[in-house]
Coordinates of N, CA, C and O in Angstrom, one line a residue:
X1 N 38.0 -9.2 31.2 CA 36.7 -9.8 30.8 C 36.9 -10.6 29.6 O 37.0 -10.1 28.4
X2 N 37.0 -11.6 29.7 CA 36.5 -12.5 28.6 C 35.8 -12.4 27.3 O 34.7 -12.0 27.8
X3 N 35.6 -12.5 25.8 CA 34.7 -12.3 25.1 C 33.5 -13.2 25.4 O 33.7 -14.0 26.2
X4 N 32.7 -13.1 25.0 CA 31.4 -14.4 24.9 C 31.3 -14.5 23.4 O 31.0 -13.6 22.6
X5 N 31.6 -16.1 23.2 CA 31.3 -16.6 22.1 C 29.9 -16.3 21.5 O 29.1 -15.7 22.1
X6 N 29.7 -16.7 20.2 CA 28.6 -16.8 19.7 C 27.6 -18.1 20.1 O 28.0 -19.2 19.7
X7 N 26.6 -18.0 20.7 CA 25.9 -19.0 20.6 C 26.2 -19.7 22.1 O 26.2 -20.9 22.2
X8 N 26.3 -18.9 23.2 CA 26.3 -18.9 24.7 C 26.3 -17.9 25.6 O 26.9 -16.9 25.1
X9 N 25.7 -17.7 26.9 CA 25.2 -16.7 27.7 C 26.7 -16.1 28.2 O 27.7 -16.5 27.7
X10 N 26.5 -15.0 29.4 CA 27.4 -14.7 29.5 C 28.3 -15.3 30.5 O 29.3 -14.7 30.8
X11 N 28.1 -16.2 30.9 CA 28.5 -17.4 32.1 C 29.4 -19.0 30.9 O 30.0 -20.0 31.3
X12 N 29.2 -18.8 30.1 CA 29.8 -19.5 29.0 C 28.4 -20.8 28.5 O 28.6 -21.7 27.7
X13 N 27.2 -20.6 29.2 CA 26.4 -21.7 29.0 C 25.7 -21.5 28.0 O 25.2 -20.4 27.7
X14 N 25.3 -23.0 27.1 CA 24.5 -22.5 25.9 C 23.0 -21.8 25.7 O 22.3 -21.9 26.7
X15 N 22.7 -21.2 24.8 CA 21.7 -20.6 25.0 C 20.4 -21.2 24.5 O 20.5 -21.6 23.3
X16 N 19.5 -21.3 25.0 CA 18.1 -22.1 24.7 C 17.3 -21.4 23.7 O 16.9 -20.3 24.0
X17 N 17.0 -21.9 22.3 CA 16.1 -21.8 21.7 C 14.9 -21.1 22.2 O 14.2 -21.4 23.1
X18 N 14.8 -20.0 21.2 CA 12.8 -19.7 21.9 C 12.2 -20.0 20.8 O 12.7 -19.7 19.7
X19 N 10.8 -20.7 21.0 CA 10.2 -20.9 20.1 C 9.8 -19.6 19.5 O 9.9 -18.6 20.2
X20 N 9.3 -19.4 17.7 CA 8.7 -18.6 17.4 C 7.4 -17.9 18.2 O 7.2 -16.7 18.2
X21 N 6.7 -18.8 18.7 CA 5.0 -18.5 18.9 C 5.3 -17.5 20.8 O 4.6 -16.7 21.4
X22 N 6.8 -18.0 21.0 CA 6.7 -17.6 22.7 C 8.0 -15.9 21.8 O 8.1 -14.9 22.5
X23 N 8.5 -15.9 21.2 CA 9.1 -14.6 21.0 C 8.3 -13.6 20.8 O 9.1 -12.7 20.5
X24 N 7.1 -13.2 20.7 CA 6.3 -12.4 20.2 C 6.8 -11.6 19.2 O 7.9 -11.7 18.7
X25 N 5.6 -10.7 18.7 CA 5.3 -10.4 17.1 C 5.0 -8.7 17.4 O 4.5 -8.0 18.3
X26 N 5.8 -8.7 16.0 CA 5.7 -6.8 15.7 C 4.1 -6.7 14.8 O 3.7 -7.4 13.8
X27 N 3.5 -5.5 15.5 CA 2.1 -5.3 15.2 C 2.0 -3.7 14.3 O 2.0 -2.7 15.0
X28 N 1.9 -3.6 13.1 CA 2.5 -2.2 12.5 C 0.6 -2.2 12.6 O -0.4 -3.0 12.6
X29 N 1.0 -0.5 12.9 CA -0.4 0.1 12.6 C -1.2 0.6 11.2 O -0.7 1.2 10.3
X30 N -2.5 0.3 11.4 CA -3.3 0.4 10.2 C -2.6 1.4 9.6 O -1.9 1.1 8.6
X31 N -2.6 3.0 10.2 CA -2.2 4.0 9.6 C -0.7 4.4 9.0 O -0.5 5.4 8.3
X32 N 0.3 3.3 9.3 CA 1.4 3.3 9.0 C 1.5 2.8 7.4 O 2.1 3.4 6.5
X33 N 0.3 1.3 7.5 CA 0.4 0.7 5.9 C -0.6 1.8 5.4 O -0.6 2.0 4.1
X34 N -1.4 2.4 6.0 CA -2.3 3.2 4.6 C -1.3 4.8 4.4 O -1.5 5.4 3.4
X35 N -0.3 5.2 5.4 CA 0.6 6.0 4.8 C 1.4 5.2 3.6 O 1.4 5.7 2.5
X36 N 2.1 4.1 3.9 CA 2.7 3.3 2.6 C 2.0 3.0 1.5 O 2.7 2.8 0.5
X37 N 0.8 2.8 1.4 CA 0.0 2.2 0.0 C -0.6 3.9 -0.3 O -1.3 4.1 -1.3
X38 N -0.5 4.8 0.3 CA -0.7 6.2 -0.3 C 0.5 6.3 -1.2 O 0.6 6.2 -2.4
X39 N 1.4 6.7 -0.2 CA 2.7 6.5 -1.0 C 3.2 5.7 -2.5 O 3.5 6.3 -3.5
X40 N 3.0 4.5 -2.2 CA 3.3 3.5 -3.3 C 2.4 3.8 -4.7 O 2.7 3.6 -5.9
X41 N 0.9 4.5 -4.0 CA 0.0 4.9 -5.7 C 0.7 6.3 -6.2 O 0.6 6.7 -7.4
X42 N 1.3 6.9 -5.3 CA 1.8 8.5 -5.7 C 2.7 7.9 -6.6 O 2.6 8.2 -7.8
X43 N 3.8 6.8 -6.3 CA 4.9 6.6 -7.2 C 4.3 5.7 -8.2 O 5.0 5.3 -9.2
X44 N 3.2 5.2 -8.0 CA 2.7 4.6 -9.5 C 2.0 5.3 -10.6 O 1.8 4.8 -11.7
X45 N 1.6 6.8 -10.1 CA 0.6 7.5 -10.5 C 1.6 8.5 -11.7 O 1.3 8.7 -12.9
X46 N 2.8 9.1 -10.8 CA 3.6 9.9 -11.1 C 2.9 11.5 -11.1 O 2.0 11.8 -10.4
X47 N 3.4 12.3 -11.8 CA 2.9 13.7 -11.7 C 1.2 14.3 -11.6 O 0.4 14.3 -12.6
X48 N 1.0 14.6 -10.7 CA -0.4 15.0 -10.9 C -1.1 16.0 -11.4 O -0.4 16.9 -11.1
X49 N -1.9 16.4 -11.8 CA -2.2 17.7 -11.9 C -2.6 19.0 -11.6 O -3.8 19.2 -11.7
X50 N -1.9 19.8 -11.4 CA -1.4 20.8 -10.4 C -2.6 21.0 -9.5 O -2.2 21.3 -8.4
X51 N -3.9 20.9 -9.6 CA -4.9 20.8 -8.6 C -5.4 19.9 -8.0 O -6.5 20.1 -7.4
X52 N -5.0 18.6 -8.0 CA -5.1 17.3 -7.9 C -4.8 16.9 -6.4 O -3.6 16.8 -6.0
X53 N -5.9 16.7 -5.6 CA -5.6 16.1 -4.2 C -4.8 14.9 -4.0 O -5.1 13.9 -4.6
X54 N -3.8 15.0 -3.3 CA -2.5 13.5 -3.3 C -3.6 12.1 -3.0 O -4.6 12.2 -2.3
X55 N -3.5 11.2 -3.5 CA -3.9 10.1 -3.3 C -3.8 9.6 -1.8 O -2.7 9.7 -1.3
X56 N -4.9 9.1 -0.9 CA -5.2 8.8 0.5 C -5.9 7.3 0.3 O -6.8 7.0 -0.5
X57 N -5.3 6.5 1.4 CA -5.4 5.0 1.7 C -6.2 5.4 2.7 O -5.9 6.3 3.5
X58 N -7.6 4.3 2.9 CA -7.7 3.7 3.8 C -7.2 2.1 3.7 O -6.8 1.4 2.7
X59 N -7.3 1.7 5.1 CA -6.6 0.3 5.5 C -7.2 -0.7 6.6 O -7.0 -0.4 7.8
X60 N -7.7 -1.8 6.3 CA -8.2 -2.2 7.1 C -7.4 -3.6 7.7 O -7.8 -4.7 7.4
X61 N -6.5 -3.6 8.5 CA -5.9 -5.1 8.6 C -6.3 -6.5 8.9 O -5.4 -7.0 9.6
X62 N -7.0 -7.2 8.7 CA -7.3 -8.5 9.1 C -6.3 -9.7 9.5 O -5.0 -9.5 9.3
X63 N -6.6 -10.8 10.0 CA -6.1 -12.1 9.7 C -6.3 -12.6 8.6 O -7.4 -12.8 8.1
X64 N -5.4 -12.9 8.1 CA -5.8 -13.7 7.1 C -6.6 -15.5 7.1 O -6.3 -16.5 7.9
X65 N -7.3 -15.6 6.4 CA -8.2 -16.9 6.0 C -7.7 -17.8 5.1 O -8.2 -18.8 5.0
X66 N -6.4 -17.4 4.3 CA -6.2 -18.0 2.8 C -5.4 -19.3 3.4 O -4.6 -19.3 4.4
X67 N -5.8 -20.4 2.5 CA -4.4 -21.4 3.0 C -3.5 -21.1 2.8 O -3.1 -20.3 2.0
X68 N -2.8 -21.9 3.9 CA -1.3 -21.5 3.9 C -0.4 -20.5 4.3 O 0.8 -20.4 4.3
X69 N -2.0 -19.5 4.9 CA -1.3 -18.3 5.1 C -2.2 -17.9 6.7 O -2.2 -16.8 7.2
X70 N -2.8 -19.0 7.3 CA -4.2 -18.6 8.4 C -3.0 -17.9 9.3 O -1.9 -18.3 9.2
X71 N -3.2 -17.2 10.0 CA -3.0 -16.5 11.1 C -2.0 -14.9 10.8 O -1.9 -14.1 11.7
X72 N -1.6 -14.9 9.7 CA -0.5 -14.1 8.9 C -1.7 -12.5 8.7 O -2.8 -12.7 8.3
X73 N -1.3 -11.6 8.9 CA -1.7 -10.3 9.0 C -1.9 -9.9 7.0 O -1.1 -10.0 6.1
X74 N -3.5 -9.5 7.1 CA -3.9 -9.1 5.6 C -4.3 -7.9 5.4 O -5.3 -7.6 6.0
X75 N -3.6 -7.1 4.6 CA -3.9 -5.5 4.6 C -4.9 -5.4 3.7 O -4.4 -5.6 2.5
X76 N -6.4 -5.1 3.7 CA -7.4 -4.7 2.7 C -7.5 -3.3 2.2 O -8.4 -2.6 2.7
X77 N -6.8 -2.6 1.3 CA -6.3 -1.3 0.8 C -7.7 -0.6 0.2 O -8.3 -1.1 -0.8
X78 N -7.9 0.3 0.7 CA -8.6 1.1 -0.3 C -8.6 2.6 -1.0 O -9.5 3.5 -0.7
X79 N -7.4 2.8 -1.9 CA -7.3 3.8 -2.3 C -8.0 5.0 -3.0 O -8.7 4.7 -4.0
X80 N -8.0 6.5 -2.8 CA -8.5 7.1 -3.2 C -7.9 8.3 -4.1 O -7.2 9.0 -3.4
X81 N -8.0 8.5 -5.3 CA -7.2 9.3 -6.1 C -7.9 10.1 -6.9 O -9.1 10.0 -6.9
X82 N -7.4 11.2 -8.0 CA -7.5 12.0 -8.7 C -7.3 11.9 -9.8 O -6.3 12.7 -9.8
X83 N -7.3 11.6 -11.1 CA -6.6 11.7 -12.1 C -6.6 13.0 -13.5 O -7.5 13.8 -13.6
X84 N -5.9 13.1 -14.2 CA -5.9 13.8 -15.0 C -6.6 13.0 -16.7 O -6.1 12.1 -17.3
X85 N -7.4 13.7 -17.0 CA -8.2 13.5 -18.1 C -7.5 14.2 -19.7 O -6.7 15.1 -19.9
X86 N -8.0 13.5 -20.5 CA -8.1 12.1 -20.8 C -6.9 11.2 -20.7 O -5.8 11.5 -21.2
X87 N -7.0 10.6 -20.4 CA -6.3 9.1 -19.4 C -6.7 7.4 -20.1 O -7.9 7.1 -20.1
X88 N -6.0 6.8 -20.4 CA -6.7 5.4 -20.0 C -6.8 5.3 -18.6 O -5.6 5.4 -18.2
X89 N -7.4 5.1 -17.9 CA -8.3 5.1 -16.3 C -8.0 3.6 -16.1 O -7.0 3.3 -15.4
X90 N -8.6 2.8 -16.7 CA -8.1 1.4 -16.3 C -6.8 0.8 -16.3 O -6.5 -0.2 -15.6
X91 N -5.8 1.5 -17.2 CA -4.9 1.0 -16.8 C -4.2 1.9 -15.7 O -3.4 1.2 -15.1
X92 N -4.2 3.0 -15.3 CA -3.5 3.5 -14.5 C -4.2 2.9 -13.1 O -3.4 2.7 -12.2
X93 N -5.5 2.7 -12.8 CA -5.6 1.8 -12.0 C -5.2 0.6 -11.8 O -5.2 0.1 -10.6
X94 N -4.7 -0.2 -12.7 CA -4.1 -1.4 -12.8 C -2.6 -1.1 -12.4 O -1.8 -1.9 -11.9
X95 N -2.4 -0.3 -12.5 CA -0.6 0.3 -11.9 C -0.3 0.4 -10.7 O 0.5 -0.1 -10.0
X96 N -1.6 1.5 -10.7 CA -1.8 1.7 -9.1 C -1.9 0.1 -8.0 O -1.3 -0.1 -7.0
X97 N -2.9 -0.6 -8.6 CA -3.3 -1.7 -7.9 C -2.2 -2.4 -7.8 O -1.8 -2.4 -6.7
X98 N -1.6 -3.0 -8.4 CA -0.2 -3.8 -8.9 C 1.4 -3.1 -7.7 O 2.1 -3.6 -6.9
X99 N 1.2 -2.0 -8.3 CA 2.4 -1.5 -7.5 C 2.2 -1.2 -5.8 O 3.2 -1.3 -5.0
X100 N 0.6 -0.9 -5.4 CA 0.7 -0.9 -3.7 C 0.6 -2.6 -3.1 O 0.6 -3.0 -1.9
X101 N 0.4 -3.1 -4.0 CA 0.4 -4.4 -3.3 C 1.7 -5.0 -3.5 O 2.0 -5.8 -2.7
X102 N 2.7 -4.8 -4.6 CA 3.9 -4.7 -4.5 C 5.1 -3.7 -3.3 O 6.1 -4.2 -2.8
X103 N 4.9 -3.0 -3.1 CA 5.3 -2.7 -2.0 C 4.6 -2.7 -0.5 O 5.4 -2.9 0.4
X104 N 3.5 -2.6 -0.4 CA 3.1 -3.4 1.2 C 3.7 -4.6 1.6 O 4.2 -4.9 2.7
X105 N 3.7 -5.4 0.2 CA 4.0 -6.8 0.7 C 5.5 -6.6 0.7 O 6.1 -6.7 1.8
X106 N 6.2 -6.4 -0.2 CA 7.6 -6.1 0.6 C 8.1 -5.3 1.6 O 9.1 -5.8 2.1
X107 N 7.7 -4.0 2.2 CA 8.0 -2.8 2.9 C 7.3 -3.2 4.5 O 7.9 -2.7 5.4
X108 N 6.1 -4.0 4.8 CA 5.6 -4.1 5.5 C 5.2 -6.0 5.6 O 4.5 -6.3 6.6
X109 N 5.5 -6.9 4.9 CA 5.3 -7.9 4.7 C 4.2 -9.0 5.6 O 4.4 -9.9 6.4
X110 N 2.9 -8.2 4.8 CA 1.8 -8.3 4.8 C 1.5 -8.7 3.7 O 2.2 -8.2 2.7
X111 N 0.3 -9.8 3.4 CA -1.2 -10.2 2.2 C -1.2 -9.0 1.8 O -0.7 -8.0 2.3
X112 N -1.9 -8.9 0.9 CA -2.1 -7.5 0.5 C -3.5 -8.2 -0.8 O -3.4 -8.1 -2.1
X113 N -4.8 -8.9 0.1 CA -5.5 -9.8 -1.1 C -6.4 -8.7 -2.2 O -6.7 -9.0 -3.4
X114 N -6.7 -7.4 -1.4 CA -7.5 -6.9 -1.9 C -6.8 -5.1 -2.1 O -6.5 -4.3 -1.2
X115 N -6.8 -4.8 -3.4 CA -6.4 -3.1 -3.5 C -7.5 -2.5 -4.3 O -7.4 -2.5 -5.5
X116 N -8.8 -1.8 -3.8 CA -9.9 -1.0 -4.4 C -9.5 0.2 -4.8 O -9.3 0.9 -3.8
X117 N -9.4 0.7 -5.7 CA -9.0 2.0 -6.2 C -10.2 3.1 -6.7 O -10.6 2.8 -7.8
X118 N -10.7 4.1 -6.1 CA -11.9 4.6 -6.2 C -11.1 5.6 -6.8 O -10.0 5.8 -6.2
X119 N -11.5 6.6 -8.2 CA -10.8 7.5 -8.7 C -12.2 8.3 -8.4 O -13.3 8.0 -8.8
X120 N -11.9 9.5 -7.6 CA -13.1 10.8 -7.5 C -13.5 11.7 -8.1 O -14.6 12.2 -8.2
X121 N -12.1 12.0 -8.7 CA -12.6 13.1 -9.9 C -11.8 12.9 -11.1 O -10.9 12.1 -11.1
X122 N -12.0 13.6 -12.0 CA -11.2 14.1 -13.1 C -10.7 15.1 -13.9 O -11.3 15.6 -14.8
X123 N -9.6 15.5 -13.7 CA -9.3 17.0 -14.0 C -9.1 17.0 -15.5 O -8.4 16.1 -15.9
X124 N -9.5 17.6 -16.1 CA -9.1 18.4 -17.2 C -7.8 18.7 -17.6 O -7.0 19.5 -17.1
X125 N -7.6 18.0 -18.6 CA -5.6 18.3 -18.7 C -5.5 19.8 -19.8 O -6.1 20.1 -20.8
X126 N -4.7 20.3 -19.3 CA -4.8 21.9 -19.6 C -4.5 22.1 -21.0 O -3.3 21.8 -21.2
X127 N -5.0 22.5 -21.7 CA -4.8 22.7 -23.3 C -5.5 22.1 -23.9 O -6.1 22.7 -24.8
X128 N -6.1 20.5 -23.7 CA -6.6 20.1 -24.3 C -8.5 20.2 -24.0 O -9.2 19.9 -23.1
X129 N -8.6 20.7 -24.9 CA -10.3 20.6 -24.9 C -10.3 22.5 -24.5 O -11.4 23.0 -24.6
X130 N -9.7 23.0 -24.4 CA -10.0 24.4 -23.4 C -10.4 25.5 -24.5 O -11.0 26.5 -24.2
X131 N -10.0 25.3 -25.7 CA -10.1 26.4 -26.8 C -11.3 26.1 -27.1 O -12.0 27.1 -27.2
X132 N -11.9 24.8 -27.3 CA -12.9 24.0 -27.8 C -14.5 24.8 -26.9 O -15.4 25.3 -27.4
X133 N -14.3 24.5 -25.3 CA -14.8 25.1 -24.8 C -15.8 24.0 -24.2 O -16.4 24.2 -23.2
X134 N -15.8 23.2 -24.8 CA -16.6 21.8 -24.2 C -16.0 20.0 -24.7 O -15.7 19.7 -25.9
X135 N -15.9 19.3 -23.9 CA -15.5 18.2 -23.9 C -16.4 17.2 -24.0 O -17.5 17.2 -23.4
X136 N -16.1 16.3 -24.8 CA -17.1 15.4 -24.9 C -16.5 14.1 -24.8 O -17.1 13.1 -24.8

């Protein structure tokens, strides 16, 4: 048996180009990118507090509309999390937002135009305020 070169069939003849549009396209599921942008806020968030539900993505994928980008798949994130009090809140949402759109777009390379970060509760960080007996 003969090797076959690079860049011909196995009969020795060249091989024809396929266009992009006729190779078909990999279609990742909603639930795949909202397990990854769960993921990505856990590692932006870092330790939680010990009663603290893990952070959960919904995900909604669209096409995208933006120029330059029409037909390209856009993940609209909507994270939900816990945090521990007292916190600056806006910037740890700003982390959060930053870092899952940082990794969607590389790990799944998807838009990533929109990351809503809904924080639900707030726990009480332990020691602090607890002697006191009320927080203000």
């Amino acid at each position: 048996m003969t090797p076959v070169s690079e860049g011909t069939g196995a009969l020795g003849a060249p091989l024809a180009a396929v266009e992009p549009g006729e190779r078909g396209a990999t279609r990742i599921a909603d639930r795949v990118v909202a397990k990854i942008a769960a993921q990505a806020a856990r590692e932006a968030l870092g330790p939680l507090p010990p009663d603290a539900a893990r952070p959960h993505a919904d995900v909604a994928v669209r096409q995208s509309r933006a120029p330059g980008h029409e037909g390209q798949d856009a993940a609209h994130v909507h994270i939900h999390l816990e945090l521990d009090y007292p916190t600056d809140i806006g910037a740890r949402c700003r982390s959060v937002r930053r870092h899952v759109t940082e990794r969607v777009s590389a790990l799944v390379g998807m838009l990533v135009p929109e990351v809503a970060v809904q924080v639900e509760r707030l726990h009480l960080a332990s020691g602090t305020g607890a002697a006191q007996g009320r927080t203000r």
